[in-house]
mmCIF file with all atom_site columns, C-alpha atoms in Angstrom:
data_model
loop_
_atom_site.group_PDB
_atom_site.id
_atom_site.type_symbol
_atom_site.label_atom_id
_atom_site.label_alt_id
_atom_site.label_comp_id
_atom_site.label_asym_id
_atom_site.label_entity_id
_atom_site.label_seq_id
_atom_site.pdbx_PDB_ins_code
_atom_site.Cartn_x
_atom_site.Cartn_y
_atom_site.Cartn_z
_atom_site.occupancy
_atom_site.B_iso_or_equiv
_atom_site.pdbx_formal_charge
_atom_site.auth_seq_id
_atom_site.auth_comp_id
_atom_site.auth_asym_id
_atom_site.auth_atom_id
_atom_site.pdbx_PDB_model_num
ATOM 1  C CA . MET C 1 1  ? 1.969   15.779  4.652   1.00 0.00 ? 1178 MET C CA 1
ATOM 2  C CA . ASN C 1 2  ? -1.041  15.088  2.461   1.00 0.00 ? 1179 ASN C CA 1
ATOM 3  C CA . LYS C 1 3  ? -2.631  17.493  -0.039  1.00 0.00 ? 1180 LYS C CA 1
ATOM 4  C CA . SER C 1 4  ? -5.191  18.875  2.412   1.00 0.00 ? 1181 SER C CA 1
ATOM 5  C CA . GLU C 1 5  ? -2.496  19.680  4.979   1.00 0.00 ? 1182 GLU C CA 1
ATOM 6  C CA . PHE C 1 6  ? -0.373  21.262  2.257   1.00 0.00 ? 1183 PHE C CA 1
ATOM 7  C CA . VAL C 1 7  ? -3.297  23.428  1.111   1.00 0.00 ? 1184 VAL C CA 1
ATOM 8  C CA . ASP C 1 8  ? -3.728  24.615  4.710   1.00 0.00 ? 1185 ASP C CA 1
ATOM 9  C CA . LEU C 1 9  ? -0.013  25.452  4.902   1.00 0.00 ? 1186 LEU C CA 1
ATOM 10 C CA . VAL C 1 10 ? -0.094  27.368  1.597   1.00 0.00 ? 1187 VAL C CA 1
ATOM 11 C CA . LYS C 1 11 ? -3.208  29.253  2.788   1.00 0.00 ? 1188 LYS C CA 1
ATOM 12 C CA . GLN C 1 12 ? -1.387  30.252  5.966   1.00 0.00 ? 1189 GLN C CA 1
ATOM 13 C CA . VAL C 1 13 ? 1.990   31.113  4.413   1.00 0.00 ? 1190 VAL C CA 1
ATOM 14 C CA . GLY C 1 14 ? 0.529   32.789  1.323   1.00 0.00 ? 1191 GLY C CA 1
ATOM 15 C CA . GLU C 1 15 ? -2.060  34.652  3.395   1.00 0.00 ? 1192 GLU C CA 1
ATOM 16 C CA . PHE C 1 16 ? -4.913  33.474  1.163   1.00 0.00 ? 1193 PHE C CA 1
ATOM 17 C CA . GLU C 1 17 ? -8.476  34.241  2.263   1.00 0.00 ? 1194 GLU C CA 1
ATOM 18 C CA . THR C 1 18 ? -9.830  30.741  1.595   1.00 0.00 ? 1195 THR C CA 1
ATOM 19 C CA . LYS C 1 19 ? -8.583  27.200  1.129   1.00 0.00 ? 1196 LYS C CA 1
ATOM 20 C CA . LYS C 1 20 ? -10.107 27.280  -2.356  1.00 0.00 ? 1197 LYS C CA 1
ATOM 21 C CA . GLU C 1 21 ? -7.796  30.153  -3.369  1.00 0.00 ? 1198 GLU C CA 1
ATOM 22 C CA . ALA C 1 22 ? -4.765  28.319  -1.971  1.00 0.00 ? 1199 ALA C CA 1
ATOM 23 C CA . GLU C 1 23 ? -5.723  25.132  -3.808  1.00 0.00 ? 1200 GLU C CA 1
ATOM 24 C CA . LYS C 1 24 ? -6.181  27.120  -7.028  1.00 0.00 ? 1201 LYS C CA 1
ATOM 25 C CA . ALA C 1 25 ? -2.658  28.579  -6.642  1.00 0.00 ? 1202 ALA C CA 1
ATOM 26 C CA . ILE C 1 26 ? -1.185  25.098  -6.103  1.00 0.00 ? 1203 ILE C CA 1
ATOM 27 C CA . SER C 1 27 ? -3.058  23.715  -9.107  1.00 0.00 ? 1204 SER C CA 1
ATOM 28 C CA . ALA C 1 28 ? -1.911  26.604  -11.303 1.00 0.00 ? 1205 ALA C CA 1
ATOM 29 C CA . PHE C 1 29 ? 1.722   26.093  -10.289 1.00 0.00 ? 1206 PHE C CA 1
ATOM 30 C CA . THR C 1 30 ? 1.696   22.330  -10.847 1.00 0.00 ? 1207 THR C CA 1
ATOM 31 C CA . LEU C 1 31 ? -0.110  22.669  -14.194 1.00 0.00 ? 1208 LEU C CA 1
ATOM 32 C CA . ALA C 1 32 ? 2.366   25.321  -15.372 1.00 0.00 ? 1209 ALA C CA 1
ATOM 33 C CA . VAL C 1 33 ? 5.327   23.110  -14.411 1.00 0.00 ? 1210 VAL C CA 1
ATOM 34 C CA . GLU C 1 34 ? 3.695   20.138  -16.137 1.00 0.00 ? 1211 GLU C CA 1
ATOM 35 C CA . LYS C 1 35 ? 3.118   22.103  -19.374 1.00 0.00 ? 1212 LYS C CA 1
ATOM 36 C CA . ALA C 1 36 ? 6.672   23.493  -19.420 1.00 0.00 ? 1213 ALA C CA 1
ATOM 37 C CA . LEU C 1 37 ? 8.207   20.056  -18.856 1.00 0.00 ? 1214 LEU C CA 1
ATOM 38 C CA . ALA C 1 38 ? 5.976   18.568  -21.558 1.00 0.00 ? 1215 ALA C CA 1
ATOM 39 C CA . LYS C 1 39 ? 7.562   21.091  -23.956 1.00 0.00 ? 1216 LYS C CA 1
ATOM 40 C CA . LYS C 1 40 ? 10.979  19.956  -22.623 1.00 0.00 ? 1217 LYS C CA 1
ATOM 41 C CA . GLU C 1 41 ? 11.629  23.415  -21.161 1.00 0.00 ? 1218 GLU C CA 1
ATOM 42 C CA . SER C 1 42 ? 13.367  23.795  -17.811 1.00 0.00 ? 1219 SER C CA 1
ATOM 43 C CA . ILE C 1 43 ? 12.150  26.017  -14.981 1.00 0.00 ? 1220 ILE C CA 1
ATOM 44 C CA . GLU C 1 44 ? 14.717  27.533  -12.646 1.00 0.00 ? 1221 GLU C CA 1
ATOM 45 C CA . LEU C 1 45 ? 13.552  29.198  -9.447  1.00 0.00 ? 1222 LEU C CA 1
ATOM 46 C CA . VAL C 1 46 ? 16.725  30.750  -8.022  1.00 0.00 ? 1223 VAL C CA 1
ATOM 47 C CA . GLY C 1 47 ? 17.331  29.607  -4.457  1.00 0.00 ? 1224 GLY C CA 1
ATOM 48 C CA . PHE C 1 48 ? 14.582  26.979  -4.645  1.00 0.00 ? 1225 PHE C CA 1
ATOM 49 C CA . GLY C 1 49 ? 15.549  24.625  -7.444  1.00 0.00 ? 1226 GLY C CA 1
ATOM 50 C CA . LYS C 1 50 ? 15.311  23.588  -11.057 1.00 0.00 ? 1227 LYS C CA 1
ATOM 51 C CA . PHE C 1 51 ? 12.680  21.446  -12.761 1.00 0.00 ? 1228 PHE C CA 1
ATOM 52 C CA . GLU C 1 52 ? 13.667  19.857  -16.064 1.00 0.00 ? 1229 GLU C CA 1
ATOM 53 C CA . ALA C 1 53 ? 12.836  17.020  -18.434 1.00 0.00 ? 1230 ALA C CA 1
ATOM 54 C CA . VAL C 1 54 ? 15.795  14.692  -19.024 1.00 0.00 ? 1231 VAL C CA 1
ATOM 55 C CA . LEU C 1 55 ? 16.239  11.784  -21.393 1.00 0.00 ? 1232 LEU C CA 1
ATOM 56 C CA . GLN C 1 56 ? 16.405  8.415   -19.657 1.00 0.00 ? 1233 GLN C CA 1
ATOM 57 C CA . LYS C 1 57 ? 18.140  5.874   -21.865 1.00 0.00 ? 1234 LYS C CA 1
ATOM 58 C CA . GLY C 1 58 ? 16.477  2.534   -22.497 1.00 0.00 ? 1235 GLY C CA 1
ATOM 59 C CA . LYS C 1 59 ? 17.791  -0.469  -20.596 1.00 0.00 ? 1236 LYS C CA 1
ATOM 60 C CA . GLU C 1 60 ? 18.372  -4.095  -21.441 1.00 0.00 ? 1237 GLU C CA 1
ATOM 61 C CA . GLY C 1 61 ? 18.119  -6.910  -18.951 1.00 0.00 ? 1238 GLY C CA 1
ATOM 62 C CA . THR C 1 62 ? 16.812  -10.348 -18.142 1.00 0.00 ? 1239 THR C CA 1
ATOM 63 C CA . VAL C 1 63 ? 13.712  -11.291 -16.194 1.00 0.00 ? 1240 VAL C CA 1
ATOM 64 C CA . PRO C 1 64 ? 14.849  -12.830 -12.874 1.00 0.00 ? 1241 PRO C CA 1
ATOM 65 C CA . GLY C 1 65 ? 14.440  -16.610 -12.758 1.00 0.00 ? 1242 GLY C CA 1
ATOM 66 C CA . THR C 1 66 ? 14.137  -16.926 -16.543 1.00 0.00 ? 1243 THR C CA 1
ATOM 67 C CA . THR C 1 67 ? 16.237  -16.484 -19.640 1.00 0.00 ? 1244 THR C CA 1
ATOM 68 C CA . LYS C 1 68 ? 13.818  -13.948 -21.125 1.00 0.00 ? 1245 LYS C CA 1
ATOM 69 C CA . LYS C 1 69 ? 15.422  -10.700 -22.232 1.00 0.00 ? 1246 LYS C CA 1
ATOM 70 C CA . TYR C 1 70 ? 13.753  -7.311  -22.331 1.00 0.00 ? 1247 TYR C CA 1
ATOM 71 C CA . LYS C 1 71 ? 14.582  -3.802  -23.523 1.00 0.00 ? 1248 LYS C CA 1
ATOM 72 C CA . THR C 1 72 ? 12.927  -0.562  -22.470 1.00 0.00 ? 1249 THR C CA 1
ATOM 73 C CA . GLN C 1 73 ? 12.583  2.460   -24.724 1.00 0.00 ? 1250 GLN C CA 1
ATOM 74 C CA . ASP C 1 74 ? 14.286  5.839   -24.263 1.00 0.00 ? 1251 ASP C CA 1
ATOM 75 C CA . LYS C 1 75 ? 11.942  8.299   -22.560 1.00 0.00 ? 1252 LYS C CA 1
ATOM 76 C CA . PHE C 1 76 ? 11.857  11.745  -21.030 1.00 0.00 ? 1253 PHE C CA 1
ATOM 77 C CA . VAL C 1 77 ? 11.362  11.883  -17.255 1.00 0.00 ? 1254 VAL C CA 1
ATOM 78 C CA . PRO C 1 78 ? 10.928  14.835  -14.877 1.00 0.00 ? 1255 PRO C CA 1
ATOM 79 C CA . LYS C 1 79 ? 13.875  15.765  -12.673 1.00 0.00 ? 1256 LYS C CA 1
ATOM 80 C CA . PHE C 1 80 ? 14.182  18.236  -9.796  1.00 0.00 ? 1257 PHE C CA 1
ATOM 81 C CA . LYS C 1 81 ? 17.454  19.577  -8.443  1.00 0.00 ? 1258 LYS C CA 1
ATOM 82 C CA . ALA C 1 82 ? 17.204  21.508  -5.180  1.00 0.00 ? 1259 ALA C CA 1
ATOM 83 C CA . GLY C 1 83 ? 18.814  24.956  -5.038  1.00 0.00 ? 1260 GLY C CA 1
ATOM 84 C CA . LYS C 1 84 ? 21.213  26.167  -2.363  1.00 0.00 ? 1261 LYS C CA 1
ATOM 85 C CA . GLY C 1 85 ? 18.565  28.139  -0.479  1.00 0.00 ? 1262 GLY C CA 1
ATOM 86 C CA . LEU C 1 86 ? 16.286  25.096  -0.183  1.00 0.00 ? 1263 LEU C CA 1
ATOM 87 C CA . LYS C 1 87 ? 19.172  22.812  0.799   1.00 0.00 ? 1264 LYS C CA 1
ATOM 88 C CA . ASP C 1 88 ? 20.300  25.258  3.491   1.00 0.00 ? 1265 ASP C CA 1
ATOM 89 C CA . ALA C 1 89 ? 16.748  25.662  4.865   1.00 0.00 ? 1266 ALA C CA 1
ATOM 90 C CA . VAL C 1 90 ? 16.304  21.882  5.122   1.00 0.00 ? 1267 VAL C CA 1
ATOM 91 C CA . ALA C 1 91 ? 19.731  21.451  6.764   1.00 0.00 ? 1268 ALA C CA 1
ATOM 92 C CA . VAL C 1 92 ? 18.899  24.089  9.405   1.00 0.00 ? 1269 VAL C CA 1
ATOM 93 C CA . ALA C 1 93 ? 15.502  22.477  10.044  1.00 0.00 ? 1270 ALA C CA 1
ATOM 94 C CA . LYS C 1 94 ? 17.126  19.028  10.482  1.00 0.00 ? 1271 LYS C CA 1
ATOM 95 C CA . LYS C 1 95 ? 19.669  20.394  13.004  1.00 0.00 ? 1272 LYS C CA 1
ATOM 96 C CA . GLY C 1 96 ? 16.860  21.923  15.044  1.00 0.00 ? 1273 GLY C CA 1
ATOM 97 C CA . LYS C 1 97 ? 14.989  18.589  15.348  1.00 0.00 ? 1274 LYS C CA 1
ATOM 98 C CA . LYS C 1 98 ? 17.908  16.630  16.827  1.00 0.00 ? 1275 LYS C CA 1
#
């Protein structure tokens, strides 16, 4: 599903009057999540899931085919863990498609 299709779905499910309103709601949600994660705060939507920023440790390795070594820096990355309600809804949907 691309963004346009998702906006149509949000318009329908959220009963928005226009696609512009639905797109504004999506943009507001994604921007709010982005700002919270940038502050390293987690967002927990009970039944849906949890968004959080986690520390990914740096790695050491060698470039394939050479003897060159490299090391990456530690960094924070976004992580999403699905909640029980979302997992159950997806499982039911998958059973119905078979």
